[in-house]
CSV table of C-alpha atoms and ligand atoms in Angstrom, one decimal:
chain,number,residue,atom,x,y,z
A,1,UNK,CA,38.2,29.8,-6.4
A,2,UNK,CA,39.3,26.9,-4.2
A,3,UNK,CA,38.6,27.4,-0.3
A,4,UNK,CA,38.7,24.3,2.3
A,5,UNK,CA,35.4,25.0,4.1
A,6,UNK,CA,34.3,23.6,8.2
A,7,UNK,CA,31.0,22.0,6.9
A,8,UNK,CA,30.2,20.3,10.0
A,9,UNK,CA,32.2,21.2,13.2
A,10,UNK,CA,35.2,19.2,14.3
A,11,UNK,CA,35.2,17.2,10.9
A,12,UNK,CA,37.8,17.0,7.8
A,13,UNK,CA,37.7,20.5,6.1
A,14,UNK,CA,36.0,20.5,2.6
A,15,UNK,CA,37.7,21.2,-0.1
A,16,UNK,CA,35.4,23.5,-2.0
A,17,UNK,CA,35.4,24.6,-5.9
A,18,UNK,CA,33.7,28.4,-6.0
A,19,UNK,CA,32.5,31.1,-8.6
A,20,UNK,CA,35.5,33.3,-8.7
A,21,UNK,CA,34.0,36.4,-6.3
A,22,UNK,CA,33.5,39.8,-8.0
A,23,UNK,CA,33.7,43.0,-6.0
A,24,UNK,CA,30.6,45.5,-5.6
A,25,UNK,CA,30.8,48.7,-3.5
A,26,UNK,CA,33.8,48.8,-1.3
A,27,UNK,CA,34.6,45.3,-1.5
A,28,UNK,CA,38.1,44.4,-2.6
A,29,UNK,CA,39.1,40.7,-3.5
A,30,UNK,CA,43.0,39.9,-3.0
A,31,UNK,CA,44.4,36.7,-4.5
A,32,UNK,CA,45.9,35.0,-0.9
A,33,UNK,CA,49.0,34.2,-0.7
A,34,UNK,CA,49.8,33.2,2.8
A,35,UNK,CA,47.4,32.0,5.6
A,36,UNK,CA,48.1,31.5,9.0
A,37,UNK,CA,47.0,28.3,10.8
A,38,UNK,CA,46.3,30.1,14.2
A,39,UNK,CA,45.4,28.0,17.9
A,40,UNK,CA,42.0,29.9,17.8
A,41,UNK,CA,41.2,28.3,14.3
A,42,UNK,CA,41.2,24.8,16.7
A,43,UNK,CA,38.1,26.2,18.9
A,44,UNK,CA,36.4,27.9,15.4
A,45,UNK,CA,36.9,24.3,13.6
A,46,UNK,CA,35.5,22.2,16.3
A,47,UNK,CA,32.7,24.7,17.3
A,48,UNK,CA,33.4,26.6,20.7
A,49,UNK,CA,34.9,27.4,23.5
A,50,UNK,CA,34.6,25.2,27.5
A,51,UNK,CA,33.4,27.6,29.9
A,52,UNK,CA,34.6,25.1,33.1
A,53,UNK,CA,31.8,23.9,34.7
A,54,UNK,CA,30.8,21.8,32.1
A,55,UNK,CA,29.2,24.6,30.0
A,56,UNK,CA,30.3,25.4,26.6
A,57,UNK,CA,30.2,28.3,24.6
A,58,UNK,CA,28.7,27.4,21.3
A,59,UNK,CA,29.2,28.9,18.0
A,60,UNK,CA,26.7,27.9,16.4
A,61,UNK,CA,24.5,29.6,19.3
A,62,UNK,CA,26.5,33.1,18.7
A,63,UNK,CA,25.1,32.6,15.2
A,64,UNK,CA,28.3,31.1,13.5
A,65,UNK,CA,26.6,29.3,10.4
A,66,UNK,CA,28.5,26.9,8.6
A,67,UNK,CA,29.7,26.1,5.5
A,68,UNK,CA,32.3,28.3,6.2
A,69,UNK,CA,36.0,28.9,5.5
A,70,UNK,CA,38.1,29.3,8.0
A,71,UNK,CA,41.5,31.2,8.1
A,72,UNK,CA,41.9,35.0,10.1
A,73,UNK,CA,45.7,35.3,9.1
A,74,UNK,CA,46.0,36.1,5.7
A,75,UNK,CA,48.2,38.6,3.4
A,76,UNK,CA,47.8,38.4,-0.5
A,77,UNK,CA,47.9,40.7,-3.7
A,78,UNK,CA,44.6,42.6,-4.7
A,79,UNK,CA,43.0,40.9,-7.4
A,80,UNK,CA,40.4,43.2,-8.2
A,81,UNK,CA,38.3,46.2,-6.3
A,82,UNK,CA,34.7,47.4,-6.0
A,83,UNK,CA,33.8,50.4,-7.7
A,84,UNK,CA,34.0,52.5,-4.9
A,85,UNK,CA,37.2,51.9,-4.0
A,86,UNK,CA,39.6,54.6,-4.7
A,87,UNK,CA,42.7,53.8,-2.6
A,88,UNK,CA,44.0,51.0,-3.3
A,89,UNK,CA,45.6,49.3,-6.4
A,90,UNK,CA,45.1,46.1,-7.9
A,91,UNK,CA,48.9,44.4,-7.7
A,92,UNK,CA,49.7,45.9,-4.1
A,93,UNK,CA,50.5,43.0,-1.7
A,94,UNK,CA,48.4,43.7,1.3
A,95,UNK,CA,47.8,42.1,5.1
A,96,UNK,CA,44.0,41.9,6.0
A,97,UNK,CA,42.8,43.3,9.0
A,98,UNK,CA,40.2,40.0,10.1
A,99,UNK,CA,38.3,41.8,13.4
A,100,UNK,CA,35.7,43.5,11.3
A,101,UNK,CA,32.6,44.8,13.5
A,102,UNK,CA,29.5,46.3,12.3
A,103,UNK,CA,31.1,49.7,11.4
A,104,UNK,CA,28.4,51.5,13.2
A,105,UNK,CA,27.9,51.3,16.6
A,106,UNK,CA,30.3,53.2,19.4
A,107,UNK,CA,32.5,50.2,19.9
A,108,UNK,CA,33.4,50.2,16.3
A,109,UNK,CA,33.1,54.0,15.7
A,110,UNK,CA,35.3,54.7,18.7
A,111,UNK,CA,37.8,52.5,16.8
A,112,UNK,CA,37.3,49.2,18.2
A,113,UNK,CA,35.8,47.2,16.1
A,114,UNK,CA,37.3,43.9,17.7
A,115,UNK,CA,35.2,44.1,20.3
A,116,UNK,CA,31.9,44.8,18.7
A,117,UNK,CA,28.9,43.1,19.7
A,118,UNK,CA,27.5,42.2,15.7
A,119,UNK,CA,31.0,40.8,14.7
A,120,UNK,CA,31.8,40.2,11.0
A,121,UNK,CA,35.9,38.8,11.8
A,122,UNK,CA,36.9,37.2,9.3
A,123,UNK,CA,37.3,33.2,8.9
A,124,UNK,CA,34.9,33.1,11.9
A,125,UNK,CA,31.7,35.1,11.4
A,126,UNK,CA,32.2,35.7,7.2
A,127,UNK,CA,34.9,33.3,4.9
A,128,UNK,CA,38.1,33.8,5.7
A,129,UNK,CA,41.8,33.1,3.8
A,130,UNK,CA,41.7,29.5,3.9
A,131,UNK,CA,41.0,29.6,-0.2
A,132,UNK,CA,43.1,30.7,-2.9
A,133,UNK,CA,40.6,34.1,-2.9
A,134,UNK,CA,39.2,36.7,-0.4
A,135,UNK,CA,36.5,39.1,-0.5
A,136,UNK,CA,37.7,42.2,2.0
A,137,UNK,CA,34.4,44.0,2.9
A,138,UNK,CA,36.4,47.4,2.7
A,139,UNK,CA,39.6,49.0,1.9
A,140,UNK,CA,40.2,49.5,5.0
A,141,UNK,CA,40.7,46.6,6.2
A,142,UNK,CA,43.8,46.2,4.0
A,143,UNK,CA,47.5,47.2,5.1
A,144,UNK,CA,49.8,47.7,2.8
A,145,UNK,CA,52.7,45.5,3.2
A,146,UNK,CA,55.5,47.3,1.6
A,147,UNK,CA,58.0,45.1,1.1
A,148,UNK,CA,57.3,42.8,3.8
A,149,UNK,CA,57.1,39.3,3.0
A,150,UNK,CA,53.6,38.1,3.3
A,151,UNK,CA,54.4,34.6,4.7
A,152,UNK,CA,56.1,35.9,7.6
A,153,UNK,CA,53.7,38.6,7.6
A,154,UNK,CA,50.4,36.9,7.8
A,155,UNK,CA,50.4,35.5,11.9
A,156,UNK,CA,50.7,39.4,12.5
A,157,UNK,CA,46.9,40.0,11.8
A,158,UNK,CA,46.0,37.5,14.9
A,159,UNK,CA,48.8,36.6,16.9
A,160,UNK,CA,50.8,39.5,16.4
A,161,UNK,CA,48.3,41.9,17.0
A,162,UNK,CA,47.0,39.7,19.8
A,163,UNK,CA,50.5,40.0,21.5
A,164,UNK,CA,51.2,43.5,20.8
A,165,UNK,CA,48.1,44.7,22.4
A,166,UNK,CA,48.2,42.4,25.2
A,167,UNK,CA,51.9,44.4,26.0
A,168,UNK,CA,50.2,47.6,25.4
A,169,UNK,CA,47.6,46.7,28.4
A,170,UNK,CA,50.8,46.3,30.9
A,171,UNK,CA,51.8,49.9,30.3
A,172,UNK,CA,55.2,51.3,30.8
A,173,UNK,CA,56.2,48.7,33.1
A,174,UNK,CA,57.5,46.4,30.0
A,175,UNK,CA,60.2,49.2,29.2
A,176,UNK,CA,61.7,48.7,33.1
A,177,UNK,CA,61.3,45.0,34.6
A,178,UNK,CA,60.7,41.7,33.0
A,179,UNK,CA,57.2,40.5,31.6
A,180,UNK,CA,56.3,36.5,32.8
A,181,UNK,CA,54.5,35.0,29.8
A,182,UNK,CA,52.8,31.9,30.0
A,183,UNK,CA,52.8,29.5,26.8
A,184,UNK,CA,55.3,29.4,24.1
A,185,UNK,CA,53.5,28.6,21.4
A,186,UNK,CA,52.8,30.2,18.3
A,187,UNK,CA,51.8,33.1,20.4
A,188,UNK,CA,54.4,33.1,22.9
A,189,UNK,CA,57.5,33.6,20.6
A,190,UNK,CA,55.3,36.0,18.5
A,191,UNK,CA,55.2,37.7,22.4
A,192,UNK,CA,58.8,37.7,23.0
A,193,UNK,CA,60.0,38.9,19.7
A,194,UNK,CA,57.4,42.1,19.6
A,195,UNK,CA,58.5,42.7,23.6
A,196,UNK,CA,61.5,43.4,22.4
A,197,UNK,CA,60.6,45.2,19.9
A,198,UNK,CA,58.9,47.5,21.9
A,199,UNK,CA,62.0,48.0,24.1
A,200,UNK,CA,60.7,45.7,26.9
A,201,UNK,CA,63.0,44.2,29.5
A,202,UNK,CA,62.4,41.0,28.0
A,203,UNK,CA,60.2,37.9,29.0
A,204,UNK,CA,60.2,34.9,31.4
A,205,UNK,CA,58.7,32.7,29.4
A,206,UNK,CA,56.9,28.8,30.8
A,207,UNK,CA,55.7,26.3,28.8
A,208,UNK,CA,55.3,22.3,29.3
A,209,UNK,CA,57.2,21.6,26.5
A,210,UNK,CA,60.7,21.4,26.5
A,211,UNK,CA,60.8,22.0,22.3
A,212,UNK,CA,58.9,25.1,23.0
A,213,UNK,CA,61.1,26.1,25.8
A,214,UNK,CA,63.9,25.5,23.6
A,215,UNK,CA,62.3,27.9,21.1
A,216,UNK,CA,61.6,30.8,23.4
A,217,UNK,CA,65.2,31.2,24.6
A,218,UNK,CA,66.0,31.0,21.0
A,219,UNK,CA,63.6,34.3,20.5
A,220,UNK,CA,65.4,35.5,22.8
A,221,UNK,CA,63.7,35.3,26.1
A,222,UNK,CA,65.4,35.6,29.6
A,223,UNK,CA,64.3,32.2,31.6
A,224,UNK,CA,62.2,29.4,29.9
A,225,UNK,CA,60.5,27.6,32.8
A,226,UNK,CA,58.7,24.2,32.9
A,227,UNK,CA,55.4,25.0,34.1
A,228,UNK,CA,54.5,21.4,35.1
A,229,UNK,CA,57.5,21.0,37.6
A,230,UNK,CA,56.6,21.1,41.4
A,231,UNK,CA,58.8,24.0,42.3
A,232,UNK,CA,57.6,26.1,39.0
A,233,UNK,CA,56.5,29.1,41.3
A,234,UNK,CA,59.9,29.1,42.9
A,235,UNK,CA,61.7,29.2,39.6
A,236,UNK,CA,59.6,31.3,38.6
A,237,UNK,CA,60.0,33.4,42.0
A,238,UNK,CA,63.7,33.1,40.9
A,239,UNK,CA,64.1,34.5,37.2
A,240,UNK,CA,62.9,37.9,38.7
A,241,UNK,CA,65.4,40.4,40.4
A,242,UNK,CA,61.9,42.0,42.0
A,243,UNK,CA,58.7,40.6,42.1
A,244,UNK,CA,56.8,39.9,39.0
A,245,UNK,CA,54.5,43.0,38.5
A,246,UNK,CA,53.2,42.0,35.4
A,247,UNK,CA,52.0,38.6,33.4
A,248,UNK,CA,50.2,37.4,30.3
A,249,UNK,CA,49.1,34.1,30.5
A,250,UNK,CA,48.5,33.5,26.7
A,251,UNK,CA,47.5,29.2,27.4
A,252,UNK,CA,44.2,30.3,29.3
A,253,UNK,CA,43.8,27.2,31.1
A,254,UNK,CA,43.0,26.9,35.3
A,255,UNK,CA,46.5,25.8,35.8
A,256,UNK,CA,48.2,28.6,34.1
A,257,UNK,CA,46.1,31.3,35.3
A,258,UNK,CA,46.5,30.3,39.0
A,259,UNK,CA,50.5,30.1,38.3
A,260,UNK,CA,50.7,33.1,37.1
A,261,UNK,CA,48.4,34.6,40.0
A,262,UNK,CA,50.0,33.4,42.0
A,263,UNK,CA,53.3,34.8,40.8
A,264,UNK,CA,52.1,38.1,40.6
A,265,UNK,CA,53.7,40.8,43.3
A,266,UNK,CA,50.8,42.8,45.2
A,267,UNK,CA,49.6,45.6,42.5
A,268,UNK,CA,50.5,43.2,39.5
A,269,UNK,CA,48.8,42.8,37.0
A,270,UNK,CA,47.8,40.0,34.6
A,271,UNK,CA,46.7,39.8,31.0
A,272,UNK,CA,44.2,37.3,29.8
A,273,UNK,CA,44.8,36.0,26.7
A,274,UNK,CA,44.8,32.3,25.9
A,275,UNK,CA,41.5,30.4,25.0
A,276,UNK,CA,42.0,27.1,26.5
A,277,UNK,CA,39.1,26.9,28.3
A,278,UNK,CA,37.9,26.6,32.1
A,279,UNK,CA,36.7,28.5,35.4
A,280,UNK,CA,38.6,30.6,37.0
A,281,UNK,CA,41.0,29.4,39.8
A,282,UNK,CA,41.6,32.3,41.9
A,283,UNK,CA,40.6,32.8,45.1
A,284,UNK,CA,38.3,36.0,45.5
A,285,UNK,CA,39.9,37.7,48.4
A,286,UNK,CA,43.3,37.4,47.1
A,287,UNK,CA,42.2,39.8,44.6
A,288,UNK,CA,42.1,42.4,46.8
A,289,UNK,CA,44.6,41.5,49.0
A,290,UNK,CA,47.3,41.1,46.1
A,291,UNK,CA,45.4,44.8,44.6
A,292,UNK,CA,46.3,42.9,41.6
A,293,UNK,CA,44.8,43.6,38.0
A,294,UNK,CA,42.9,40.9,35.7
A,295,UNK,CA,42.5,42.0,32.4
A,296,UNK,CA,41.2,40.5,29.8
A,297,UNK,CA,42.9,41.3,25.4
A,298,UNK,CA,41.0,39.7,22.9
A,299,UNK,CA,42.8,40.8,19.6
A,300,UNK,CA,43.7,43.9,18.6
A,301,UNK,CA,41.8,47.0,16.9
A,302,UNK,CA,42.8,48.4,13.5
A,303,UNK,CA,45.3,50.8,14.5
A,304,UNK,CA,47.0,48.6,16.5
A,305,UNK,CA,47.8,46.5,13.7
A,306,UNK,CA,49.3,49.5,11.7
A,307,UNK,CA,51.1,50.1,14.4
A,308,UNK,CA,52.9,47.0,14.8
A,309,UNK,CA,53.1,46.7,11.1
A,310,UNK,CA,55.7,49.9,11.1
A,311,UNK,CA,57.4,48.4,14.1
A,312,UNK,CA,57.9,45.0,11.4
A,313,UNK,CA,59.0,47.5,8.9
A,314,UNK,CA,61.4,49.3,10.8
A,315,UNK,CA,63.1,45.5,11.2
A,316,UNK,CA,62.4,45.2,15.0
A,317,UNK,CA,60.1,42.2,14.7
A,318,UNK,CA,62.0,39.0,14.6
A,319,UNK,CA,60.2,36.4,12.1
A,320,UNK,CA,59.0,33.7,14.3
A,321,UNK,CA,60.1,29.9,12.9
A,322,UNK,CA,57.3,29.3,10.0
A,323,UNK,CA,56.6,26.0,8.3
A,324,UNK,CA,54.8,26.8,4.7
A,325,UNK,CA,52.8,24.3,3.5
A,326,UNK,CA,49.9,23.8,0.8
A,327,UNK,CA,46.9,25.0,1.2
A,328,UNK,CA,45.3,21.5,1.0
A,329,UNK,CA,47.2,20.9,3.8
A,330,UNK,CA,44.6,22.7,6.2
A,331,UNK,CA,43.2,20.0,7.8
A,332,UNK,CA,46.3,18.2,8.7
A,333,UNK,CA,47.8,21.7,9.7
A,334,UNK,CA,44.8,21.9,12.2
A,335,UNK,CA,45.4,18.1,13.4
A,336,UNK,CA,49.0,18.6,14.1
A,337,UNK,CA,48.3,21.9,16.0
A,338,UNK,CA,45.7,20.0,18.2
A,339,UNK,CA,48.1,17.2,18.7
A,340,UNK,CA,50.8,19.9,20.0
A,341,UNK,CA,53.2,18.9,17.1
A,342,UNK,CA,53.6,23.0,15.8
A,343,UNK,CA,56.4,24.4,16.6
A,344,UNK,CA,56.1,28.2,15.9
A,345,UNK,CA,53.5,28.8,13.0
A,346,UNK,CA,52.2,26.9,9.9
A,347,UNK,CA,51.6,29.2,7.0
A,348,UNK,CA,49.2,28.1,4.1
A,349,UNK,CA,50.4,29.1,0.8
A,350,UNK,CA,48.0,28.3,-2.4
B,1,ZN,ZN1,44.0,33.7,15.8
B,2,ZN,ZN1,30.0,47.5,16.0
């Protein structure tokens, strides 16, 4: 098999000749046929996350150990299975689930294995669909796609799910007033197509860039907002009929957190999401003051990501614009999204 590998942080992926992998015990090996180039893969290629401050949040000291490929997006066609495997077929076109946790402990027994403490995600902890094959640890992980294509399919494992659950954490508020999301990225059209999708009132939407702004309004969102314009917070102010109750910031830089803060109505709440990188820029009192709500969403847990899978089937999801491109175009594809050049998502195909 061919997989483009991170050898050394930050450098030119390797393009990597393999042993084709053969399954044992649960383990199920799909042929890939789509993998999503995702913003987090920029942090997992070039080794971790800035804390603000001028600390960092290493990989390598949360015992990421290279060489390892990258990729946590990915929908293919089962190759082969494990012995043990009993429900699934060779030939069904699956999407992986990537936020695999030790299987053992409460988080993971209680169903949230994204959040486990002894992660094994996918393209980050373990190889991931960045190669023409993929060893699944389980069946479980894979969810039948029926009928969905798995190019347009793929970004659901990360930023789909990442979205969707994000919403979830707002409650029923979604269903009755505007939702002000921050970054329109990949993420942030994924966000207004699967808002709407889940009968939301729809999203104000900010970004920097006007092509992104462009592209958000074209998902369909309310109000696209330059977030770098001096009267930002007024606009902002403006695109709601009542006070904004309710934000996701999915950019997770100082800037955009304290905009939308500061946006929030008293009792609002906002949603965490983006990985930029940073300290946090709000003042402490204000917290109570405002009795507003800072949550954090990393990913999404298993049933989550069924559950937005049926809401794709049932033809509410929107595709999001996709460029496809080789698979040996990974390390331009991560270059280009670094450089801010993406527009929507690139999609590897081998
Ligand atoms: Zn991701
Ligand atoms: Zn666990």
């Amino acid at each position: 098999m061919r997989s483009y590998q991170n050898v050394e942080f930050g450098h030119t992926l390797r393009d990597t000749d393999m042993l084709d992998p053969k399954p044992t015990g649960d383990e199920v090996v799909i042929a890939v046929k789509a993998a999503g180039v995702c913003h987090s893969d920029l942090h997992i290629w070039e080794g971790g996350f800035d804390l603000g401050g001028g600390r960092k949040l290493t990989l390598k000291d949360r015992g990421v150990q290279l060489p390892l490929t990258l990729g946590h997006e990915t929908a293919g066609e089962i190759l082969s299975i494990g012995p043990n495997v009993t429900d699934r077929q060779v030939g069904e076109m699956c999407l992986v689930y990537p936020w695999i946790g030790c299987g053992v402990c409460r988080i993971c027994r209680d169903g949230h294995e994204n959040l486990c403490m002894k992660p094994r995600c996918l393209g980050i902890h373990c190889d991931g669909g960045y190669s023409d094959q993929l060893v699944v640890p389980h069946s479980k992980y894979l969810l039948p796609l029926e009928g969905l294509d798995p190019v347009a399919s793929a970004p659901l494992a990360c930023s789909g799910v990442t979205t969707y659950s994000a919403l979830k954490k707002l409650g029923s508020i979604i269903r009755d007033e505007p939702v002000l999301v921050i970054g329109a990225g990949g993420l942030g059209l994924m966000c207004v197509s699967i808002l709407k999708a889940m009968d939301g009132k729809g999203a104000v939407v900010v970004d920097i860039d006007e092509r992104h702004r462009d592209a958000a309004i074209a998902a369909g969102a309310i109000a696209a907002i330059d977030g770098a314009g001096p009267d930002a917070l007024e606009r902002i102010a403006a695109a709601f009929s009542e006070p904004c109750k309710a934000a996701i910031d999915l950019v997770g830089s100082p800037s955009t957190a304290a905009l939308a803060f500061d946006s929030l109505a008293r009792g609002g709440k906002l949603v965490m999401v983006g990985l930029f990188g940073g300290a946090a820029p709000w003042s402490l009192p204000l917290i109570p003051m405002k009795a507003a709500t800072i949550a954090g969403s990393y990913t999404g847990n298993l049933s989550e990501t069924k559950e937005l899978l049926d809401l794709a089937r049932s033809g509410a999801v929107p595709n999001i614009p996709i460029q496809k491109r080789p698979l040996s175009d990974a390390s331009e594809a991560l270059e280009g999204l670094k450089a801010g050049r993406v527009v929507g998502r690139v999609v590897l195909t081998p």
